[in-house]
Structure formats: C-alpha cells, structure tokens
C-alpha cells in the first residue's frame, strides 16, 4: 500500500500558516456582515436548505440542553431569515463548530473570495517553504477545524496568490477531532505513510499531544498573536517555516 516512502508534512492553519486574527476578525466578521444578504439571495437553493435544516437540528439540540438560543421562527420568509441570522450570530459568538454553520460560512466566504472581496493571509515564510518542500518531493497536507472547502478557498485566494497547487490533501474534523490521536493515524493511513513519516506542526499543545501519541514527530509553532501554551516546554518550537528552524 505504502509504495512511496516520501515523508509528509501536516500543517494546522490558524496560528500556524495564518494569523489567528485573520480567521477571527476578517473571516468571521465577513460572515456576520454578509449572512443576511446571502440567505436572502439563496434561501431557496437546495444546498442552503440543507444548511438551514442542519441549523434547525442544532437549534433543537441547544434547546434540549437547556441553552437559550434566539428563537427560530417558521413564519414568512423575511422573519425566518431574521431569526436564522440571529441564531447564526449566536453560534458565532460562541465559536461553535456546528455543521450547518460551517457549511453556510463556507458558502459566504466562497462568494467573497470569488468576488475578490476576501484575500487570505499567510505568514511570509509560508510560500517559500511550500516551494522548498515541493522541490524536495514532500507531501504537503493541511489539518484544520475549518471545513475542507474553507481550507481550499483560503489557500487558493491568498494575498500572495494561489497556493493551493502546493497542497496535496485537506483534512477537516470529519476525520476526527484535532485532539484525538486516532485522527492522526487515519490521516497517515490516507497519505499511505507511517505516522512516524509525517511531521505535524501546530500552535496548540493538545493537538501535538494527540499527534505525538499516534507516532507523528511534532513542532510547536509560535506566531505573533498566538495564545501562550501550557506545557509548551515539552515541544521543540519554531517561529517560522525557515529551513534553519524546520530542519527541512
Ligand atoms: Mg491552530
């Protein structure tokens, strides 16, 4: 199965390739300010109806758990949209990763990227590292809690152009939680590599713990704007993807 013994790299996005502020400030505020128009324009499209059905399901679960989300009404179209916007904002205030929300955000961002209104940020050392690793024959892969659609869009529309050609695979939490070691074993299996041949880089110690338990070598990425990590001293850390720091 694993014909090629090519080592692979697995990268987190937020706080690793990309400033956390881009995701939390630029992307989230774009979704907030465009969700109403987006729903009004696409309310009857099959894909958006699926997202709305998922949001209604999440809403029912929130109520069951005794939470107090803003009510979803089933009245006239405009009132429905108003209530969905309020619930979507409530979910985003809590940084919830619900399927309906992520899928809807992905569609809103896609419109923004395609219109040129959104450009993704990557740290300056990221594009040269991608080129270097590609020349060395390494497989370059992403593991992020954002949907794989959101990941593809991000790398295809950066401030320095389309970087998506460098990336071989995008993994999101459909493969499992980022803090569960089984997710990393599954990723290695998909890559047809041994876990020990895949270097995982992230800004979150809990994720490095999980990848390390699966047998992956790890590096802790420390970028401007990242949260200080407990037990950071357990890991070798880097401030950039430079060859000196990464060793590759
Ligand atoms: Mg991160």
PDB file of C-alpha atoms and ligand atoms in Angstrom:
ATOM      1  CA  UNK A   1       0.000   0.000   0.000  1.00  0.00           C
ATOM      2  CA  UNK A   2       2.687   2.499   1.001  1.00  0.00           C
ATOM      3  CA  UNK A   3       4.729   2.251  -2.164  1.00  0.00           C
ATOM      4  CA  UNK A   4       6.359   5.631  -1.762  1.00  0.00           C
ATOM      5  CA  UNK A   5       8.465   6.367   1.274  1.00  0.00           C
ATOM      6  CA  UNK A   6       8.076  10.096   0.744  1.00  0.00           C
ATOM      7  CA  UNK A   7       7.873  11.963   4.037  1.00  0.00           C
ATOM      8  CA  UNK A   8       4.883  14.195   4.524  1.00  0.00           C
ATOM      9  CA  UNK A   9       4.107  17.398   6.372  1.00  0.00           C
ATOM     10  CA  UNK A  10       0.805  18.074   8.111  1.00  0.00           C
ATOM     11  CA  UNK A  11       0.042  21.701   8.942  1.00  0.00           C
ATOM     12  CA  UNK A  12      -2.523  23.415  11.097  1.00  0.00           C
ATOM     13  CA  UNK A  13      -3.838  26.733   9.698  1.00  0.00           C
ATOM     14  CA  UNK A  14      -4.902  29.112  12.491  1.00  0.00           C
ATOM     15  CA  UNK A  15      -1.823  30.254  14.386  1.00  0.00           C
ATOM     16  CA  UNK A  16       0.477  28.155  12.160  1.00  0.00           C
ATOM     17  CA  UNK A  17       0.245  29.139   8.477  1.00  0.00           C
ATOM     18  CA  UNK A  18      -2.130  32.038   9.093  1.00  0.00           C
ATOM     19  CA  UNK A  19      -2.593  34.697  11.794  1.00  0.00           C
ATOM     20  CA  UNK A  20      -5.382  33.809  14.229  1.00  0.00           C
ATOM     21  CA  UNK A  21      -6.684  37.351  13.711  1.00  0.00           C
ATOM     22  CA  UNK A  22      -7.392  36.627  10.036  1.00  0.00           C
ATOM     23  CA  UNK A  23      -9.795  33.851  10.970  1.00  0.00           C
ATOM     24  CA  UNK A  24     -11.348  35.520  13.994  1.00  0.00           C
ATOM     25  CA  UNK A  25     -11.510  39.076  12.774  1.00  0.00           C
ATOM     26  CA  UNK A  26     -11.541  39.073   8.966  1.00  0.00           C
ATOM     27  CA  UNK A  27     -13.353  35.809   8.135  1.00  0.00           C
ATOM     28  CA  UNK A  28     -15.840  35.773  10.992  1.00  0.00           C
ATOM     29  CA  UNK A  29     -16.789  39.416  10.584  1.00  0.00           C
ATOM     30  CA  UNK A  30     -17.197  38.882   6.826  1.00  0.00           C
ATOM     31  CA  UNK A  31     -19.610  36.021   7.526  1.00  0.00           C
ATOM     32  CA  UNK A  32     -21.510  38.140  10.054  1.00  0.00           C
ATOM     33  CA  UNK A  33     -21.917  41.104   7.778  1.00  0.00           C
ATOM     34  CA  UNK A  34     -22.938  39.023   4.746  1.00  0.00           C
ATOM     35  CA  UNK A  35     -25.126  36.284   6.213  1.00  0.00           C
ATOM     36  CA  UNK A  36     -28.411  38.170   5.841  1.00  0.00           C
ATOM     37  CA  UNK A  37     -27.896  39.047   2.170  1.00  0.00           C
ATOM     38  CA  UNK A  38     -26.606  35.571   1.435  1.00  0.00           C
ATOM     39  CA  UNK A  39     -29.662  33.880   2.951  1.00  0.00           C
ATOM     40  CA  UNK A  40     -31.999  36.317   1.217  1.00  0.00           C
ATOM     41  CA  UNK A  41     -30.381  35.618  -2.162  1.00  0.00           C
ATOM     42  CA  UNK A  42     -30.052  31.846  -1.845  1.00  0.00           C
ATOM     43  CA  UNK A  43     -32.907  30.958   0.500  1.00  0.00           C
ATOM     44  CA  UNK A  44     -34.477  28.510  -1.953  1.00  0.00           C
ATOM     45  CA  UNK A  45     -31.311  26.776  -3.172  1.00  0.00           C
ATOM     46  CA  UNK A  46     -31.112  23.094  -2.260  1.00  0.00           C
ATOM     47  CA  UNK A  47     -27.684  23.400  -0.615  1.00  0.00           C
ATOM     48  CA  UNK A  48     -28.728  26.309   1.555  1.00  0.00           C
ATOM     49  CA  UNK A  49     -31.934  24.483   2.526  1.00  0.00           C
ATOM     50  CA  UNK A  50     -29.718  21.623   3.771  1.00  0.00           C
ATOM     51  CA  UNK A  51     -27.672  24.060   5.868  1.00  0.00           C
ATOM     52  CA  UNK A  52     -30.872  25.553   7.279  1.00  0.00           C
ATOM     53  CA  UNK A  53     -32.187  22.067   8.128  1.00  0.00           C
ATOM     54  CA  UNK A  54     -28.897  21.355   9.958  1.00  0.00           C
ATOM     55  CA  UNK A  55     -29.135  24.674  11.797  1.00  0.00           C
ATOM     56  CA  UNK A  56     -32.692  23.845  12.883  1.00  0.00           C
ATOM     57  CA  UNK A  57     -31.481  20.482  14.172  1.00  0.00           C
ATOM     58  CA  UNK A  58     -28.643  22.119  16.141  1.00  0.00           C
ATOM     59  CA  UNK A  59     -31.134  24.632  17.483  1.00  0.00           C
ATOM     60  CA  UNK A  60     -33.397  21.844  18.753  1.00  0.00           C
ATOM     61  CA  UNK A  61     -30.380  20.222  20.466  1.00  0.00           C
ATOM     62  CA  UNK A  62     -29.387  23.559  22.051  1.00  0.00           C
ATOM     63  CA  UNK A  63     -32.913  23.874  23.478  1.00  0.00           C
ATOM     64  CA  UNK A  64     -32.772  20.278  24.727  1.00  0.00           C
ATOM     65  CA  UNK A  65     -29.534  21.086  26.532  1.00  0.00           C
ATOM     66  CA  UNK A  66     -31.256  23.954  28.316  1.00  0.00           C
ATOM     67  CA  UNK A  67     -29.412  26.668  26.371  1.00  0.00           C
ATOM     68  CA  UNK A  68     -31.270  29.786  25.331  1.00  0.00           C
ATOM     69  CA  UNK A  69     -30.553  30.445  21.648  1.00  0.00           C
ATOM     70  CA  UNK A  70     -32.635  33.135  19.923  1.00  0.00           C
ATOM     71  CA  UNK A  71     -35.885  31.521  18.698  1.00  0.00           C
ATOM     72  CA  UNK A  72     -36.172  30.218  15.132  1.00  0.00           C
ATOM     73  CA  UNK A  73     -39.499  31.124  13.598  1.00  0.00           C
ATOM     74  CA  UNK A  74     -41.261  29.241  10.787  1.00  0.00           C
ATOM     75  CA  UNK A  75     -43.243  32.264   9.627  1.00  0.00           C
ATOM     76  CA  UNK A  76     -42.873  34.379   6.488  1.00  0.00           C
ATOM     77  CA  UNK A  77     -39.593  34.274   4.603  1.00  0.00           C
ATOM     78  CA  UNK A  78     -38.159  37.565   5.901  1.00  0.00           C
ATOM     79  CA  UNK A  79     -38.985  36.711   9.502  1.00  0.00           C
ATOM     80  CA  UNK A  80     -37.414  33.258   9.050  1.00  0.00           C
ATOM     81  CA  UNK A  81     -34.270  34.841   7.673  1.00  0.00           C
ATOM     82  CA  UNK A  82     -34.124  37.356  10.540  1.00  0.00           C
ATOM     83  CA  UNK A  83     -34.378  34.568  13.094  1.00  0.00           C
ATOM     84  CA  UNK A  84     -31.735  32.457  11.293  1.00  0.00           C
ATOM     85  CA  UNK A  85     -29.358  35.444  11.217  1.00  0.00           C
ATOM     86  CA  UNK A  86     -29.819  35.941  14.965  1.00  0.00           C
ATOM     87  CA  UNK A  87     -29.126  32.237  15.625  1.00  0.00           C
ATOM     88  CA  UNK A  88     -26.074  32.169  13.304  1.00  0.00           C
ATOM     89  CA  UNK A  89     -24.638  35.195  15.137  1.00  0.00           C
ATOM     90  CA  UNK A  90     -25.352  33.500  18.469  1.00  0.00           C
ATOM     91  CA  UNK A  91     -23.423  30.403  17.279  1.00  0.00           C
ATOM     92  CA  UNK A  92     -20.507  32.524  16.057  1.00  0.00           C
ATOM     93  CA  UNK A  93     -20.387  34.419  19.389  1.00  0.00           C
ATOM     94  CA  UNK A  94     -19.731  31.011  20.959  1.00  0.00           C
ATOM     95  CA  UNK A  95     -17.245  29.904  18.283  1.00  0.00           C
ATOM     96  CA  UNK A  96     -19.373  26.824  17.717  1.00  0.00           C
ATOM     97  CA  UNK A  97     -18.271  24.352  15.057  1.00  0.00           C
ATOM     98  CA  UNK A  98     -21.718  23.119  14.023  1.00  0.00           C
ATOM     99  CA  UNK A  99     -22.017  21.527  10.589  1.00  0.00           C
ATOM    100  CA  UNK A 100     -24.761  23.844   9.326  1.00  0.00           C
ATOM    101  CA  UNK A 101     -22.898  26.939  10.477  1.00  0.00           C
ATOM    102  CA  UNK A 102     -19.563  25.866   8.973  1.00  0.00           C
ATOM    103  CA  UNK A 103     -21.177  24.918   5.685  1.00  0.00           C
ATOM    104  CA  UNK A 104     -23.047  28.226   5.475  1.00  0.00           C
ATOM    105  CA  UNK A 105     -19.918  30.217   6.378  1.00  0.00           C
ATOM    106  CA  UNK A 106     -18.002  28.333   3.683  1.00  0.00           C
ATOM    107  CA  UNK A 107     -20.525  29.392   1.045  1.00  0.00           C
ATOM    108  CA  UNK A 108     -20.466  33.029   2.190  1.00  0.00           C
ATOM    109  CA  UNK A 109     -16.651  33.084   2.125  1.00  0.00           C
ATOM    110  CA  UNK A 110     -16.620  31.435  -1.297  1.00  0.00           C
ATOM    111  CA  UNK A 111     -18.654  34.314  -2.723  1.00  0.00           C
ATOM    112  CA  UNK A 112     -16.301  36.793  -1.046  1.00  0.00           C
ATOM    113  CA  UNK A 113     -13.137  35.098  -2.336  1.00  0.00           C
ATOM    114  CA  UNK A 114     -14.510  34.727  -5.862  1.00  0.00           C
ATOM    115  CA  UNK A 115     -15.581  38.392  -5.884  1.00  0.00           C
ATOM    116  CA  UNK A 116     -12.075  39.378  -4.759  1.00  0.00           C
ATOM    117  CA  UNK A 117     -13.515  40.980  -1.595  1.00  0.00           C
ATOM    118  CA  UNK A 118     -11.671  38.451   0.609  1.00  0.00           C
ATOM    119  CA  UNK A 119      -7.951  37.665   0.455  1.00  0.00           C
ATOM    120  CA  UNK A 120      -6.451  35.162   2.868  1.00  0.00           C
ATOM    121  CA  UNK A 121      -3.330  35.882   4.897  1.00  0.00           C
ATOM    122  CA  UNK A 122      -0.391  33.529   5.262  1.00  0.00           C
ATOM    123  CA  UNK A 123       2.844  34.299   7.093  1.00  0.00           C
ATOM    124  CA  UNK A 124       5.606  35.474   4.738  1.00  0.00           C
ATOM    125  CA  UNK A 125       7.737  32.352   5.274  1.00  0.00           C
ATOM    126  CA  UNK A 126       4.923  30.002   4.185  1.00  0.00           C
ATOM    127  CA  UNK A 127       5.086  30.315   0.346  1.00  0.00           C
ATOM    128  CA  UNK A 128       8.888  29.805   0.138  1.00  0.00           C
ATOM    129  CA  UNK A 129       8.572  26.789   2.456  1.00  0.00           C
ATOM    130  CA  UNK A 130       5.872  25.287   0.233  1.00  0.00           C
ATOM    131  CA  UNK A 131       8.170  25.730  -2.787  1.00  0.00           C
ATOM    132  CA  UNK A 132      11.134  24.211  -0.965  1.00  0.00           C
ATOM    133  CA  UNK A 133       9.177  21.194   0.293  1.00  0.00           C
ATOM    134  CA  UNK A 134       7.593  20.650  -3.099  1.00  0.00           C
ATOM    135  CA  UNK A 135      11.050  20.647  -4.750  1.00  0.00           C
ATOM    136  CA  UNK A 136      12.192  18.127  -2.139  1.00  0.00           C
ATOM    137  CA  UNK A 137       9.259  15.864  -3.043  1.00  0.00           C
ATOM    138  CA  UNK A 138       7.466  16.163   0.285  1.00  0.00           C
ATOM    139  CA  UNK A 139       3.735  15.762   0.501  1.00  0.00           C
ATOM    140  CA  UNK A 140       2.149  18.902   1.989  1.00  0.00           C
ATOM    141  CA  UNK A 141      -1.150  18.482   3.818  1.00  0.00           C
ATOM    142  CA  UNK A 142      -3.496  20.544   5.969  1.00  0.00           C
ATOM    143  CA  UNK A 143      -5.479  19.584   9.080  1.00  0.00           C
ATOM    144  CA  UNK A 144      -7.808  22.312  10.321  1.00  0.00           C
ATOM    145  CA  UNK A 145     -11.125  22.538  12.111  1.00  0.00           C
ATOM    146  CA  UNK A 146     -12.417  24.791   9.313  1.00  0.00           C
ATOM    147  CA  UNK A 147     -14.285  22.833   6.622  1.00  0.00           C
ATOM    148  CA  UNK A 148     -12.127  21.460   3.825  1.00  0.00           C
ATOM    149  CA  UNK A 149     -13.993  23.818   1.439  1.00  0.00           C
ATOM    150  CA  UNK A 150     -12.941  26.777   3.609  1.00  0.00           C
ATOM    151  CA  UNK A 151      -9.345  25.471   3.604  1.00  0.00           C
ATOM    152  CA  UNK A 152      -9.186  25.132  -0.187  1.00  0.00           C
ATOM    153  CA  UNK A 153     -10.642  28.614  -0.626  1.00  0.00           C
ATOM    154  CA  UNK A 154      -8.154  30.090   1.817  1.00  0.00           C
ATOM    155  CA  UNK A 155      -5.072  28.724   0.048  1.00  0.00           C
ATOM    156  CA  UNK A 156      -6.469  29.408  -3.428  1.00  0.00           C
ATOM    157  CA  UNK A 157      -7.062  33.102  -2.644  1.00  0.00           C
ATOM    158  CA  UNK A 158      -4.179  34.429  -0.567  1.00  0.00           C
ATOM    159  CA  UNK A 159      -2.739  37.938  -0.652  1.00  0.00           C
ATOM    160  CA  UNK A 160       0.256  36.418  -2.490  1.00  0.00           C
ATOM    161  CA  UNK A 161      -1.773  34.416  -4.975  1.00  0.00           C
ATOM    162  CA  UNK A 162      -2.995  30.851  -5.385  1.00  0.00           C
ATOM    163  CA  UNK A 163      -1.036  28.435  -3.156  1.00  0.00           C
ATOM    164  CA  UNK A 164      -3.477  25.550  -3.496  1.00  0.00           C
ATOM    165  CA  UNK A 165      -1.319  23.756  -6.075  1.00  0.00           C
ATOM    166  CA  UNK A 166       1.219  23.032  -3.344  1.00  0.00           C
ATOM    167  CA  UNK A 167      -1.248  21.221  -1.126  1.00  0.00           C
ATOM    168  CA  UNK A 168      -1.947  17.554  -1.587  1.00  0.00           C
ATOM    169  CA  UNK A 169      -4.747  16.933   0.919  1.00  0.00           C
ATOM    170  CA  UNK A 170      -7.064  18.920   3.155  1.00  0.00           C
ATOM    171  CA  UNK A 171      -8.343  17.236   6.312  1.00  0.00           C
ATOM    172  CA  UNK A 172     -11.105  18.668   8.484  1.00  0.00           C
ATOM    173  CA  UNK A 173     -12.837  17.320  11.573  1.00  0.00           C
ATOM    174  CA  UNK A 174     -14.806  14.799   9.514  1.00  0.00           C
ATOM    175  CA  UNK A 175     -11.617  12.702  10.007  1.00  0.00           C
ATOM    176  CA  UNK A 176     -11.958  13.188  13.787  1.00  0.00           C
ATOM    177  CA  UNK A 177     -11.132  15.726  16.474  1.00  0.00           C
ATOM    178  CA  UNK A 178      -7.788  17.510  16.355  1.00  0.00           C
ATOM    179  CA  UNK A 179      -7.160  16.416  19.935  1.00  0.00           C
ATOM    180  CA  UNK A 180      -7.789  12.708  19.259  1.00  0.00           C
ATOM    181  CA  UNK A 181      -4.768  10.593  18.330  1.00  0.00           C
ATOM    182  CA  UNK A 182      -6.929   8.338  16.118  1.00  0.00           C
ATOM    183  CA  UNK A 183      -7.463  11.270  13.720  1.00  0.00           C
ATOM    184  CA  UNK A 184      -3.721  11.411  13.069  1.00  0.00           C
ATOM    185  CA  UNK A 185      -3.461   7.680  12.464  1.00  0.00           C
ATOM    186  CA  UNK A 186      -6.339   7.948   9.963  1.00  0.00           C
ATOM    187  CA  UNK A 187      -4.585  10.811   8.189  1.00  0.00           C
ATOM    188  CA  UNK A 188      -1.346   8.826   7.950  1.00  0.00           C
ATOM    189  CA  UNK A 189      -3.351   5.918   6.507  1.00  0.00           C
ATOM    190  CA  UNK A 190      -4.926   8.172   3.856  1.00  0.00           C
ATOM    191  CA  UNK A 191      -1.460   9.509   2.980  1.00  0.00           C
ATOM    192  CA  UNK A 192      -0.142   5.927   2.722  1.00  0.00           C
ATOM    193  CA  UNK A 193       2.616   6.961   5.118  1.00  0.00           C
ATOM    194  CA  UNK A 194       3.666   5.726   8.508  1.00  0.00           C
ATOM    195  CA  UNK A 195       2.690   8.224  11.201  1.00  0.00           C
ATOM    196  CA  UNK A 196       6.396   8.491  12.026  1.00  0.00           C
ATOM    197  CA  UNK A 197       6.998   9.826   8.487  1.00  0.00           C
ATOM    198  CA  UNK A 198       4.559  12.739   8.866  1.00  0.00           C
ATOM    199  CA  UNK A 199       5.694  15.906  10.629  1.00  0.00           C
ATOM    200  CA  UNK A 200       2.799  17.729  12.320  1.00  0.00           C
ATOM    201  CA  UNK A 201       3.081  21.465  13.014  1.00  0.00           C
ATOM    202  CA  UNK A 202       0.546  23.295  15.189  1.00  0.00           C
ATOM    203  CA  UNK A 203       0.228  26.123  17.715  1.00  0.00           C
ATOM    204  CA  UNK A 204      -1.836  24.025  20.157  1.00  0.00           C
ATOM    205  CA  UNK A 205      -0.122  21.657  22.614  1.00  0.00           C
ATOM    206  CA  UNK A 206      -3.235  19.433  22.929  1.00  0.00           C
ATOM    207  CA  UNK A 207      -3.053  18.761  19.185  1.00  0.00           C
ATOM    208  CA  UNK A 208       0.671  17.977  19.358  1.00  0.00           C
ATOM    209  CA  UNK A 209      -0.049  15.572  22.241  1.00  0.00           C
ATOM    210  CA  UNK A 210      -2.618  13.729  20.096  1.00  0.00           C
ATOM    211  CA  UNK A 211      -0.377  13.604  17.009  1.00  0.00           C
ATOM    212  CA  UNK A 212       2.580  12.517  19.141  1.00  0.00           C
ATOM    213  CA  UNK A 213       0.533   9.658  20.656  1.00  0.00           C
ATOM    214  CA  UNK A 214      -0.152   8.475  17.105  1.00  0.00           C
ATOM    215  CA  UNK A 215       3.606   8.459  16.479  1.00  0.00           C
ATOM    216  CA  UNK A 216       3.997  11.669  14.471  1.00  0.00           C
ATOM    217  CA  UNK A 217       7.006  13.900  15.036  1.00  0.00           C
ATOM    218  CA  UNK A 218       5.777  17.372  16.035  1.00  0.00           C
ATOM    219  CA  UNK A 219       6.771  21.028  16.169  1.00  0.00           C
ATOM    220  CA  UNK A 220       5.089  23.765  18.200  1.00  0.00           C
ATOM    221  CA  UNK A 221       4.514  26.860  16.082  1.00  0.00           C
ATOM    222  CA  UNK A 222       4.772  30.177  17.895  1.00  0.00           C
ATOM    223  CA  UNK A 223       3.416  33.089  15.855  1.00  0.00           C
ATOM    224  CA  UNK A 224       2.513  36.693  16.660  1.00  0.00           C
ATOM    225  CA  UNK A 225      -0.985  36.755  18.177  1.00  0.00           C
ATOM    226  CA  UNK A 226      -0.957  33.130  19.384  1.00  0.00           C
ATOM    227  CA  UNK A 227      -2.099  32.187  22.871  1.00  0.00           C
ATOM    228  CA  UNK A 228       0.728  31.110  25.197  1.00  0.00           C
ATOM    229  CA  UNK A 229       0.530  27.327  25.538  1.00  0.00           C
ATOM    230  CA  UNK A 230       0.698  25.373  28.795  1.00  0.00           C
ATOM    231  CA  UNK A 231       3.448  22.706  28.802  1.00  0.00           C
ATOM    232  CA  UNK A 232       4.993  24.331  25.702  1.00  0.00           C
ATOM    233  CA  UNK A 233       8.431  23.346  27.015  1.00  0.00           C
ATOM    234  CA  UNK A 234       7.656  19.724  26.189  1.00  0.00           C
ATOM    235  CA  UNK A 235       7.914  20.510  22.480  1.00  0.00           C
ATOM    236  CA  UNK A 236      10.534  21.818  20.129  1.00  0.00           C
ATOM    237  CA  UNK A 237       9.197  25.140  18.890  1.00  0.00           C
ATOM    238  CA  UNK A 238       9.611  27.241  15.758  1.00  0.00           C
ATOM    239  CA  UNK A 239       8.763  30.866  14.963  1.00  0.00           C
ATOM    240  CA  UNK A 240       8.791  30.399  11.193  1.00  0.00           C
ATOM    241  CA  UNK A 241       8.974  27.720   8.477  1.00  0.00           C
ATOM    242  CA  UNK A 242      12.545  28.751   7.607  1.00  0.00           C
ATOM    243  CA  UNK A 243      14.839  25.811   6.744  1.00  0.00           C
ATOM    244  CA  UNK A 244      17.019  26.677   9.746  1.00  0.00           C
ATOM    245  CA  UNK A 245      14.109  26.295  12.157  1.00  0.00           C
ATOM    246  CA  UNK A 246      12.231  23.486  10.438  1.00  0.00           C
ATOM    247  CA  UNK A 247      15.243  21.429   9.516  1.00  0.00           C
ATOM    248  CA  UNK A 248      13.655  20.818   6.088  1.00  0.00           C
TER     249      UNK A 248
HETATM  250 MG1  LIG B   1      -4.103  26.400  15.275  1.00  0.00          MG
END
